[in-house]
CSV table of C-alpha atoms in Angstrom, one decimal:
chain,number,residue,atom,x,y,z
A,1,MET,CA,75.8,106.9,84.3
A,2,VAL,CA,79.0,104.9,83.8
A,3,PRO,CA,79.6,101.4,82.3
A,4,PHE,CA,80.5,98.8,85.0
A,5,GLY,CA,80.9,95.1,84.3
A,6,GLY,CA,78.4,95.2,81.5
A,7,TRP,CA,75.9,97.3,83.4
A,8,GLU,CA,75.0,101.0,83.2
A,9,MET,CA,75.4,102.3,86.8
A,10,PRO,CA,74.8,105.7,88.3
A,11,LEU,CA,78.0,107.1,89.7
A,12,ALA,CA,76.0,109.5,91.8
A,13,TYR,CA,72.5,111.0,92.0
A,14,ALA,CA,71.8,114.7,92.2
A,15,SER,CA,73.1,115.3,95.8
A,16,GLY,CA,76.6,113.9,94.9
A,17,THR,CA,78.9,111.3,96.3
A,18,VAL,CA,79.9,113.0,99.5
A,19,ALA,CA,76.3,113.8,100.5
A,20,GLU,CA,75.2,110.3,99.7
A,21,HIS,CA,78.1,108.9,101.8
A,22,LEU,CA,77.2,111.0,104.8
A,23,ALA,CA,73.5,110.1,104.4
A,24,CYS,CA,74.5,106.4,104.7
A,25,ARG,CA,76.5,107.0,107.9
A,26,ARG,CA,73.9,109.2,109.5
A,27,GLU,CA,70.5,108.3,108.0
A,28,ALA,CA,69.8,105.7,105.3
A,29,VAL,CA,70.5,105.2,101.6
A,30,ILE,CA,69.4,102.8,98.9
A,31,PHE,CA,71.7,101.4,96.2
A,32,ASP,CA,70.7,99.5,93.1
A,33,VAL,CA,73.1,96.6,93.3
A,34,SER,CA,71.5,94.5,90.5
A,35,HIS,CA,75.0,94.1,89.0
A,36,LEU,CA,75.8,91.5,91.6
A,37,GLY,CA,75.1,88.2,90.2
A,38,THR,CA,72.6,85.6,91.5
A,39,VAL,CA,73.5,82.0,90.9
A,40,ARG,CA,70.7,79.7,92.2
A,41,VAL,CA,72.0,76.3,93.4
A,42,GLU,CA,69.2,73.9,94.3
A,43,GLY,CA,68.7,70.2,95.1
A,44,SER,CA,70.0,67.5,97.4
A,45,GLY,CA,73.6,67.9,96.4
A,46,ALA,CA,73.6,71.7,96.5
A,47,LYS,CA,75.2,72.1,99.9
A,48,ASP,CA,77.9,69.6,99.3
A,49,ARG,CA,78.9,71.3,96.0
A,50,LEU,CA,79.2,74.7,97.8
A,51,GLN,CA,81.2,73.1,100.7
A,52,ALA,CA,83.7,71.6,98.2
A,53,ALA,CA,84.2,74.8,96.3
A,54,LEU,CA,84.1,77.6,98.8
A,55,THR,CA,86.4,78.5,101.7
A,56,ASN,CA,83.9,79.2,104.5
A,57,ASP,CA,82.0,76.5,106.3
A,58,LEU,CA,78.2,76.3,105.8
A,59,ASP,CA,78.0,74.1,108.9
A,60,LYS,CA,78.6,77.3,110.9
A,61,ILE,CA,75.2,78.6,109.7
A,62,GLY,CA,71.9,77.0,108.4
A,63,PRO,CA,68.9,77.7,106.3
A,64,GLY,CA,67.7,81.3,106.7
A,65,ARG,CA,71.2,82.6,107.2
A,66,ALA,CA,73.8,84.4,105.0
A,67,GLN,CA,77.6,83.9,104.9
A,68,TYR,CA,80.6,85.7,103.3
A,69,THR,CA,82.9,83.3,101.6
A,70,HIS,CA,85.6,83.0,98.9
A,71,LEU,CA,86.1,81.0,95.7
A,72,LEU,CA,89.8,80.3,95.2
A,73,GLY,CA,91.9,79.2,92.3
A,74,ASP,CA,94.2,76.3,92.7
A,75,ASP,CA,97.0,78.7,93.6
A,76,GLY,CA,95.0,80.2,96.5
A,77,SER,CA,94.1,83.4,94.5
A,78,VAL,CA,90.7,84.8,95.4
A,79,LEU,CA,88.7,84.3,92.1
A,80,ASP,CA,85.7,85.9,93.7
A,81,ASP,CA,84.3,87.0,97.0
A,82,ILE,CA,80.7,85.9,97.4
A,83,ILE,CA,77.7,86.2,99.7
A,84,VAL,CA,75.7,83.0,100.0
A,85,TRP,CA,72.1,83.4,100.9
A,86,TRP,CA,70.9,80.0,102.3
A,87,VAL,CA,67.3,80.7,101.4
A,88,SER,CA,65.7,77.4,102.3
A,89,ASP,CA,66.8,73.8,103.1
A,90,LYS,CA,68.0,72.9,99.6
A,91,ARG,CA,68.1,76.3,97.9
A,92,PHE,CA,71.1,78.7,97.9
A,93,ASP,CA,71.2,82.1,96.1
A,94,VAL,CA,75.0,82.7,95.6
A,95,MET,CA,75.9,86.3,94.9
A,96,PRO,CA,79.2,86.9,93.1
A,97,ASN,CA,80.6,90.1,91.7
A,98,ALA,CA,79.3,91.5,88.4
A,99,SER,CA,82.0,90.2,86.1
A,100,ASN,CA,82.6,86.8,87.9
A,101,THR,CA,79.3,85.1,87.5
A,102,ASP,CA,80.4,82.8,84.7
A,103,ASN,CA,83.4,81.7,86.8
A,104,VAL,CA,81.2,80.9,89.7
A,105,VAL,CA,78.7,78.9,87.7
A,106,ALA,CA,81.6,76.9,86.3
A,107,ALA,CA,82.9,76.1,89.8
A,108,ILE,CA,79.6,75.3,91.6
A,109,GLY,CA,77.0,74.7,88.9
A,110,GLY,CA,73.5,76.1,89.4
A,111,LYS,CA,71.6,78.6,87.2
A,112,ASP,CA,72.4,82.2,86.5
A,113,VAL,CA,69.1,84.0,87.4
A,114,THR,CA,70.7,87.5,87.5
A,115,ALA,CA,68.4,88.8,84.7
A,116,THR,CA,65.2,87.8,86.6
A,117,ARG,CA,65.6,90.1,89.6
A,118,ALA,CA,66.8,93.5,90.8
A,119,VAL,CA,68.7,93.8,94.1
A,120,PHE,CA,68.5,96.8,96.3
A,121,ALA,CA,70.8,97.5,99.3
A,122,VAL,CA,69.2,99.7,102.0
A,123,GLN,CA,71.9,100.8,104.4
A,124,GLY,CA,72.3,103.2,107.3
A,125,PRO,CA,71.6,103.6,111.0
A,126,ARG,CA,68.0,104.6,110.3
A,127,ALA,CA,67.4,102.1,107.4
A,128,LYS,CA,65.1,99.7,109.3
A,129,GLU,CA,63.3,102.4,111.1
A,130,LEU,CA,62.4,104.1,107.8
A,131,LEU,CA,61.6,100.9,106.0
A,132,ALA,CA,59.1,99.9,108.7
A,133,ALA,CA,56.7,102.5,107.2
A,134,TYR,CA,56.7,100.6,104.0
A,135,SER,CA,57.1,97.0,105.1
A,136,PRO,CA,57.4,95.9,108.8
A,137,ALA,CA,58.4,92.4,107.6
A,138,LEU,CA,61.3,93.8,105.6
A,139,ALA,CA,62.4,96.0,108.4
A,140,ALA,CA,62.4,93.0,110.8
A,141,VAL,CA,65.1,91.1,108.9
A,142,GLY,CA,68.0,90.5,111.3
A,143,ARG,CA,71.7,90.7,110.6
A,144,PHE,CA,72.8,87.9,108.3
A,145,ARG,CA,69.3,86.5,108.3
A,146,VAL,CA,67.7,85.5,105.0
A,147,THR,CA,63.9,85.3,104.5
A,148,GLU,CA,61.2,85.6,101.9
A,149,VAL,CA,59.0,88.7,102.4
A,150,GLU,CA,55.9,89.9,100.5
A,151,LEU,CA,56.3,93.4,99.1
A,152,ASP,CA,53.2,94.8,97.4
A,153,GLY,CA,51.9,91.3,97.1
A,154,VAL,CA,55.1,90.0,95.4
A,155,THR,CA,57.4,87.4,97.0
A,156,CYS,CA,60.9,88.8,97.4
A,157,VAL,CA,64.0,87.5,99.2
A,158,ALA,CA,65.6,89.7,101.8
A,159,ALA,CA,68.9,89.3,103.7
A,160,GLY,CA,70.5,91.3,106.5
A,161,THR,CA,73.6,91.9,104.5
A,162,GLY,CA,75.4,94.9,102.8
A,163,TYR,CA,78.8,96.4,102.2
A,164,THR,CA,79.0,99.7,103.9
A,165,GLY,CA,79.7,98.9,107.5
A,166,GLU,CA,76.2,100.1,108.5
A,167,PRO,CA,73.2,98.1,109.5
A,168,GLY,CA,70.7,97.4,106.8
A,169,LEU,CA,69.6,94.8,104.3
A,170,GLU,CA,69.6,93.7,100.7
A,171,VAL,CA,66.4,92.6,98.9
A,172,ALA,CA,66.0,90.7,95.6
A,173,VAL,CA,62.9,91.8,93.8
A,174,PRO,CA,61.4,90.2,90.6
A,175,VAL,CA,62.6,92.5,87.8
A,176,GLU,CA,59.1,93.4,86.6
A,177,HIS,CA,58.2,94.8,90.1
A,178,ALA,CA,61.6,96.5,90.8
A,179,ALA,CA,60.8,100.1,89.8
A,180,ARG,CA,57.7,100.1,92.0
A,181,VAL,CA,59.5,98.7,95.0
A,182,TRP,CA,62.4,101.2,94.5
A,183,GLU,CA,60.0,104.1,94.4
A,184,SER,CA,58.1,102.9,97.5
A,185,ILE,CA,61.4,102.6,99.5
A,186,VAL,CA,62.6,106.1,98.3
A,187,ALA,CA,59.2,107.5,99.4
A,188,THR,CA,60.0,106.6,103.0
A,189,GLY,CA,62.7,109.2,103.0
A,190,ILE,CA,65.7,106.9,102.1
A,191,THR,CA,68.2,108.7,99.8
A,192,PRO,CA,69.3,107.0,96.5
A,193,ALA,CA,73.1,106.6,96.4
A,194,GLY,CA,75.4,105.6,93.5
A,195,LEU,CA,78.5,103.7,92.8
A,196,GLY,CA,80.8,106.5,94.0
A,197,ALA,CA,79.4,106.4,97.5
A,198,ARG,CA,79.3,102.7,97.5
A,199,ASP,CA,83.1,102.7,96.9
A,200,THR,CA,84.0,105.4,99.5
A,201,LEU,CA,81.7,103.7,102.1
A,202,ARG,CA,83.2,100.2,101.6
A,203,LEU,CA,86.7,101.8,101.7
A,204,GLU,CA,86.1,103.6,105.0
A,205,ALA,CA,84.7,100.4,106.4
A,206,GLY,CA,87.9,98.6,105.3
A,207,LEU,CA,86.0,96.1,103.1
A,208,PRO,CA,87.9,94.6,100.1
A,209,LEU,CA,86.8,95.1,96.5
A,210,HIS,CA,87.5,92.5,93.9
A,211,GLY,CA,90.1,93.8,91.4
A,212,HIS,CA,91.8,95.8,94.1
A,213,GLU,CA,92.2,93.9,97.4
A,214,LEU,CA,91.2,90.5,95.9
A,215,GLY,CA,91.9,88.9,92.6
A,216,ALA,CA,94.6,87.0,90.7
A,217,GLY,CA,97.7,86.6,92.8
A,218,ILE,CA,96.0,87.7,96.0
A,219,THR,CA,95.1,85.2,98.7
A,220,PRO,CA,92.7,85.6,101.6
A,221,LEU,CA,95.7,85.6,103.9
A,222,GLN,CA,97.3,88.5,102.1
A,223,ALA,CA,94.0,90.3,102.2
A,224,SER,CA,93.9,89.8,106.0
A,225,LEU,CA,90.7,87.8,105.6
A,226,GLY,CA,91.9,84.5,107.2
A,227,TRP,CA,88.6,84.3,109.1
A,228,VAL,CA,86.8,83.5,105.7
A,229,VAL,CA,88.8,80.3,105.5
A,230,ALA,CA,87.5,77.2,107.4
A,231,TRP,CA,90.8,75.4,107.9
A,232,ASN,CA,89.1,72.4,109.5
A,233,LYS,CA,87.1,71.5,106.4
A,234,PRO,CA,88.5,68.4,104.8
A,235,SER,CA,89.0,70.2,101.5
A,236,PHE,CA,88.1,73.1,99.3
A,237,ARG,CA,89.6,74.4,96.1
A,238,GLY,CA,92.9,76.1,96.7
A,239,LYS,CA,93.3,74.7,100.2
A,240,ASP,CA,96.8,73.1,99.7
A,241,ALA,CA,98.3,76.3,98.4
A,242,LEU,CA,96.7,78.3,101.2
A,243,VAL,CA,98.0,75.9,103.9
A,244,ALA,CA,101.5,76.2,102.5
A,245,GLU,CA,101.2,80.0,102.6
A,246,ARG,CA,99.9,80.0,106.2
A,247,ASP,CA,102.8,77.9,107.3
A,248,ALA,CA,105.4,80.0,105.6
A,249,GLY,CA,103.7,83.3,106.5
A,250,PRO,CA,102.2,85.6,103.8
A,251,ALA,CA,104.7,87.9,102.0
A,252,ARG,CA,102.4,90.9,102.3
A,253,GLU,CA,99.3,91.9,104.3
A,254,LEU,CA,96.5,94.3,103.7
A,255,ARG,CA,96.5,97.3,106.1
A,256,GLY,CA,95.0,100.7,106.3
A,257,ILE,CA,96.8,104.0,106.0
A,258,LEU,CA,95.4,107.2,107.5
A,259,CYS,CA,96.8,110.3,105.9
A,260,ASP,CA,97.6,113.8,107.2
A,261,SER,CA,96.3,115.4,104.1
A,262,ARG,CA,93.0,115.6,102.3
A,263,ARG,CA,94.7,114.6,99.1
A,264,PRO,CA,93.3,111.1,98.1
A,265,PRO,CA,95.9,108.4,97.6
A,266,ARG,CA,95.1,106.2,94.6
A,267,ASP,CA,95.4,102.6,93.5
A,268,GLY,CA,99.0,101.8,92.6
A,269,CYS,CA,100.8,104.6,94.6
A,270,ASP,CA,104.0,103.3,96.3
A,271,VAL,CA,104.2,103.3,100.1
A,272,LEU,CA,107.6,104.2,101.5
A,273,ILE,CA,109.5,104.4,104.8
A,274,ASP,CA,112.6,106.7,104.6
A,275,GLY,CA,112.5,106.3,100.8
A,276,ARG,CA,112.4,102.5,100.9
A,277,ARG,CA,109.4,100.9,99.2
A,278,VAL,CA,107.4,98.8,101.7
A,279,GLY,CA,104.2,98.3,99.7
A,280,ALA,CA,101.6,99.7,97.4
A,281,VAL,CA,98.1,101.2,97.7
A,282,SER,CA,95.3,99.0,96.4
A,283,SER,CA,92.4,101.5,97.0
A,284,GLY,CA,92.5,105.1,98.1
A,285,ASN,CA,90.2,108.0,98.3
A,286,PHE,CA,89.0,110.9,100.5
A,287,SER,CA,87.1,109.9,103.7
A,288,PRO,CA,84.0,112.1,103.9
A,289,VAL,CA,83.7,111.2,107.7
A,290,LEU,CA,87.3,111.8,108.7
A,291,GLU,CA,87.9,114.5,106.0
A,292,CYS,CA,91.4,113.2,105.1
A,293,GLY,CA,92.9,110.7,102.6
A,294,ILE,CA,92.6,107.0,103.5
A,295,ALA,CA,94.0,103.9,101.7
A,296,LEU,CA,94.1,100.2,101.8
A,297,ALA,CA,97.6,99.0,101.0
A,298,PHE,CA,99.5,95.7,100.8
A,299,LEU,CA,102.5,96.2,103.1
A,300,GLU,CA,105.4,94.1,104.4
A,301,PRO,CA,103.8,92.0,107.1
A,302,GLU,CA,106.2,93.1,109.9
A,303,LEU,CA,105.0,96.7,109.8
A,304,ASP,CA,103.1,97.5,113.1
A,305,VAL,CA,100.0,99.5,113.4
A,306,GLY,CA,101.1,103.1,114.1
A,307,THR,CA,104.2,102.9,111.8
A,308,ALA,CA,104.8,106.3,110.0
A,309,VAL,CA,104.8,105.9,106.2
A,310,SER,CA,104.6,108.1,103.2
A,311,ILE,CA,102.6,107.6,100.0
A,312,ASP,CA,104.0,108.8,96.7
A,313,VAL,CA,101.0,110.4,95.0
A,314,ARG,CA,102.3,111.2,91.5
A,315,GLY,CA,105.6,112.7,93.0
A,316,THR,CA,104.1,114.4,96.0
A,317,MET,CA,104.8,112.6,99.4
A,318,ILE,CA,101.8,112.3,101.6
A,319,ASN,CA,102.5,111.4,105.3
A,320,GLY,CA,100.3,108.9,107.1
A,321,ARG,CA,100.4,106.0,109.5
A,322,VAL,CA,99.5,102.3,109.4
A,323,VAL,CA,96.1,101.5,111.0
A,324,GLN,CA,93.9,98.5,111.3
A,325,PRO,CA,90.7,99.0,109.3
A,326,PRO,CA,87.9,99.9,109.6
A,327,PHE,CA,88.8,103.6,109.5
A,328,VAL,CA,85.6,104.7,111.1
A,329,THR,CA,83.5,103.3,113.9
A,330,THR,CA,80.3,102.3,112.2
A,331,SER,CA,76.9,101.9,113.8
A,332,ARG,CA,76.4,98.3,112.7
A,333,ALA,CA,74.8,96.4,115.6
B,1,MET,CA,74.9,125.1,82.7
B,2,ASN,CA,75.8,128.6,84.0
B,3,ILE,CA,78.1,130.4,81.6
B,4,PRO,CA,78.3,134.1,82.6
B,5,ASP,CA,78.6,136.5,79.6
B,6,SER,CA,81.1,138.6,81.4
B,7,LEU,CA,83.9,136.0,81.5
B,8,ARG,CA,86.4,134.6,79.0
B,9,TYR,CA,86.9,130.8,78.7
B,10,SER,CA,89.6,128.3,77.8
B,11,LYS,CA,89.1,125.1,75.9
B,12,ASP,CA,90.3,123.3,79.1
B,13,HIS,CA,87.3,124.6,81.0
B,14,GLU,CA,88.8,127.4,83.0
B,15,TRP,CA,87.3,130.9,83.2
B,16,VAL,CA,89.1,134.2,83.5
B,17,ARG,CA,87.8,137.5,84.9
B,18,VAL,CA,90.1,140.6,84.3
B,19,GLU,CA,89.9,143.6,86.6
B,20,GLY,CA,92.5,146.2,86.9
B,21,GLY,CA,95.4,144.2,85.5
B,22,VAL,CA,94.6,141.1,87.6
B,23,ALA,CA,93.2,138.0,85.9
B,24,ARG,CA,91.2,135.8,88.3
B,25,ILE,CA,91.0,132.2,87.3
B,26,GLY,CA,88.6,129.3,88.1
B,27,ILE,CA,87.0,126.3,86.6
B,28,THR,CA,83.6,126.4,84.8
B,29,ASP,CA,80.3,125.1,86.1
B,30,HIS,CA,80.5,122.5,83.4
B,31,ALA,CA,83.9,121.4,84.6
B,32,GLN,CA,82.9,121.1,88.3
B,33,ASP,CA,79.8,119.1,87.3
B,34,ALA,CA,81.8,116.7,85.2
B,35,LEU,CA,84.4,116.2,88.0
B,36,GLY,CA,81.9,115.4,90.7
B,37,ASP,CA,82.5,116.2,94.4
B,38,ILE,CA,85.8,118.0,94.7
B,39,VAL,CA,87.8,117.0,97.8
B,40,PHE,CA,91.3,118.5,97.3
B,41,VAL,CA,92.8,121.3,95.3
B,42,ASP,CA,96.6,121.5,94.8
B,43,LEU,CA,97.1,125.3,94.6
B,44,PRO,CA,100.0,127.0,92.9
B,45,LYS,CA,102.4,129.1,95.0
B,46,VAL,CA,102.2,132.9,95.1
B,47,GLY,CA,105.0,134.2,93.0
B,48,ALA,CA,105.1,131.2,90.7
B,49,ALA,CA,105.3,131.8,86.9
B,50,VAL,CA,102.7,130.0,84.9
B,51,SER,CA,102.7,129.4,81.2
B,52,GLY,CA,99.7,129.6,79.0
B,53,GLY,CA,98.0,126.2,78.4
B,54,GLN,CA,100.4,124.5,80.9
B,55,SER,CA,99.3,122.6,84.0
B,56,PHE,CA,99.8,124.5,87.3
B,57,GLY,CA,97.8,122.5,89.8
B,58,GLU,CA,95.5,119.5,90.3
B,59,ILE,CA,91.9,119.0,91.3
B,60,GLU,CA,91.0,115.8,93.0
B,61,SER,CA,87.4,114.6,93.2
B,62,THR,CA,86.0,111.4,94.7
B,63,LYS,CA,86.3,109.8,91.3
B,64,SER,CA,89.4,111.1,89.6
B,65,VAL,CA,92.2,113.7,89.4
B,66,SER,CA,92.3,116.5,86.8
B,67,GLU,CA,95.0,119.1,86.0
B,68,ILE,CA,94.3,122.8,86.0
B,69,TYR,CA,95.7,124.6,83.0
B,70,ALA,CA,96.6,128.3,83.0
B,71,PRO,CA,94.4,130.1,80.5
B,72,VAL,CA,97.1,132.9,80.3
B,73,ALA,CA,100.8,133.2,81.1
B,74,GLY,CA,101.8,135.4,84.0
B,75,THR,CA,102.8,135.4,87.7
B,76,VAL,CA,100.5,134.1,90.5
B,77,SER,CA,99.7,137.0,92.7
B,78,ALA,CA,97.1,135.4,95.0
B,79,VAL,CA,95.6,132.0,95.7
B,80,ASN,CA,92.2,131.1,97.2
B,81,GLU,CA,93.4,129.7,100.6
B,82,ALA,CA,89.8,128.9,101.5
B,83,LEU,CA,90.0,126.0,99.1
B,84,GLU,CA,92.5,124.2,101.4
B,85,SER,CA,89.8,123.4,103.9
B,86,SER,CA,86.7,123.8,101.7
B,87,PRO,CA,87.5,122.5,98.2
B,88,ASP,CA,83.8,122.0,97.8
B,89,LEU,CA,83.5,125.7,97.1
B,90,LEU,CA,84.5,124.8,93.5
B,91,ASN,CA,81.3,122.8,93.3
B,92,LYS,CA,79.0,125.2,95.1
B,93,ASP,CA,80.1,128.5,93.6
B,94,PRO,CA,82.6,128.0,90.7
B,95,TYR,CA,82.5,131.6,89.5
B,96,GLY,CA,82.5,133.2,92.9
B,97,GLU,CA,83.9,131.8,96.2
B,98,GLY,CA,85.4,128.9,94.3
B,99,TRP,CA,87.9,131.0,92.4
B,100,ILE,CA,91.4,129.3,92.3
B,101,CYS,CA,94.1,132.0,91.8
B,102,GLU,CA,94.9,135.4,90.4
B,103,VAL,CA,97.6,136.1,87.8
B,104,THR,CA,99.3,139.4,87.0
B,105,GLY,CA,101.7,140.5,84.2
B,106,PHE,CA,99.8,138.7,81.5
B,107,ASP,CA,99.7,139.8,77.9
B,108,ALA,CA,96.3,141.4,77.2
B,109,ALA,CA,96.4,140.1,73.7
B,110,ALA,CA,96.4,136.6,75.0
B,111,LEU,CA,92.9,137.2,76.3
B,112,ASP,CA,91.7,137.6,72.7
B,113,ALA,CA,92.6,134.0,72.0
B,114,LEU,CA,90.1,132.8,74.7
B,115,LEU,CA,86.5,132.0,74.0
B,116,ASP,CA,83.6,134.2,74.9
B,117,ALA,CA,80.5,132.8,76.5
B,118,ALA,CA,78.8,131.9,73.2
B,119,GLY,CA,82.0,130.2,72.0
B,120,TYR,CA,82.4,128.2,75.2
B,121,ARG,CA,78.7,127.2,75.1
B,122,ALA,CA,79.3,125.9,71.6
B,123,LEU,CA,82.4,124.0,72.7
B,124,ILE,CA,80.5,122.1,75.4
B,125,GLY,CA,77.5,121.5,73.2
B,126,GLY,CA,75.2,123.4,75.5
C-alpha cells in the first residue's frame, strides 16, 4: 500500500504489476479508482456552468453520455483533466483527479460526493464477457455511455469509460455496498490490479497523467490534446491564451519515444539529438507488451515521427525513435 | 521471507555464497519483494574491480531504480547474462537462477563483517 493524493492505494496485488498489466491487455482486470473525485452538479444551470468552465463541448453529447474534457487556468494551463458523466437531464457527475477536487468545485460549483461512493474500473478485452455472469445490465453498458444499473438491489452509476486503452467500464457504487460488489466482480474471474499497472497501462496507451503530461505551464496543445478543445464555443476559461498559442504554434509537443533497450526512461530525463537537448521525458517505464522502454516526452514540435533520439538515463544514453502514441494497438472497440 | 542459513548477507540486502574462492552475489528475497517487478538489470563488466560497499550496478523495477552494492571487494569474474533478457529471474529465484555476478580475489576476512541469516532476519525485522 502507498499513499496517493490522501488515499491509501495498493501499488500491486500478489501477482505483481507486470502480470496485472498483461491480464488487462489479454483478459480483464479491476481497479479501485475511488481516489478519483466525484463532484455532483445538478439543476437547471448545471450544463451552462460546465460549458462556461470546461474546454470540450457538451452539445456534442447528451444525457446518458460521457465526455473527456479539461479545466484550464487563465494562462491555458491544464488545471485538471476530467471525465464528465452526464447521468440524466440536469445531473452531471464530474470526475477530477484525486488532488484536484477542490479546484474543480471552485470552478464549477456542485457538491463533492467523493466520500459517498467507491469507483471500480473493469478493463480488458474480456471485461464485459466476464461481467455478464454477474450483471448483464452492467456488461451491456456501451462505450462512453452512462446509465444507472441495479447491482445486488442497489442503484449504481456505470459508464463505458476507463484509462487503459482497453474496452471496459467504470462503476460508482454506494460506499456501504462497495466491498460486496468488488468481491462479486472478482468472483467472475477478473484480476485485481493496482496503481502500478494502472500507470504502465495508461503509458502504453499514450494517455496523459496530471502532474506529468498535464499541469501548471502545460496547455492542451502542448500535450497534443487539441481535440479536447471546442474552439467554436463562444468562451471557456483560458480560451484567449489558448487561441494565441494556437496561432503562434506551441513551443513543444508531446510525443512518444520507443527505446531499443529494456531500461526504463524516467520522468525528467533529457532527450538529445547528437548531444543537443531537444526535450525531456514526462513519463517513462518498461512496456510489458513490447518488452522495451517507452516514454512520453515534450519535444521540439518540428521533430518528425521516426526521428532517432537518445535519452540520458542518469548518464547512460538509451537510443530510441520518435513515435506517435499509443505504443500498442489496443483492443478497444 | 526466505533467508537461507547457508549464505552471508549485507545490510544493503545482498547475499553472498562462497565456493572455492569464488563469491557469488545476488539480492535477497526481501529486496526483490520490496522492489516489485524487476524489468532491467545493469550488470557490471567481467574484469571490473568492485569496492566493498560501493555501487556496481542498477536494478530497475516498474516502480523505481535501486543500486546494487558490492558486499565484498574483488574482481568480477562472471555475470549472469540470463538477466539481460529475463531480469524477472531476480523475482522468481533470487538465491538461484537470479544470481547477479561472481567476484574473485576478495579478502576472506571481509566475509566475517557480513551478517549471518539470523543477523539479517533481525535487520529486516522478520
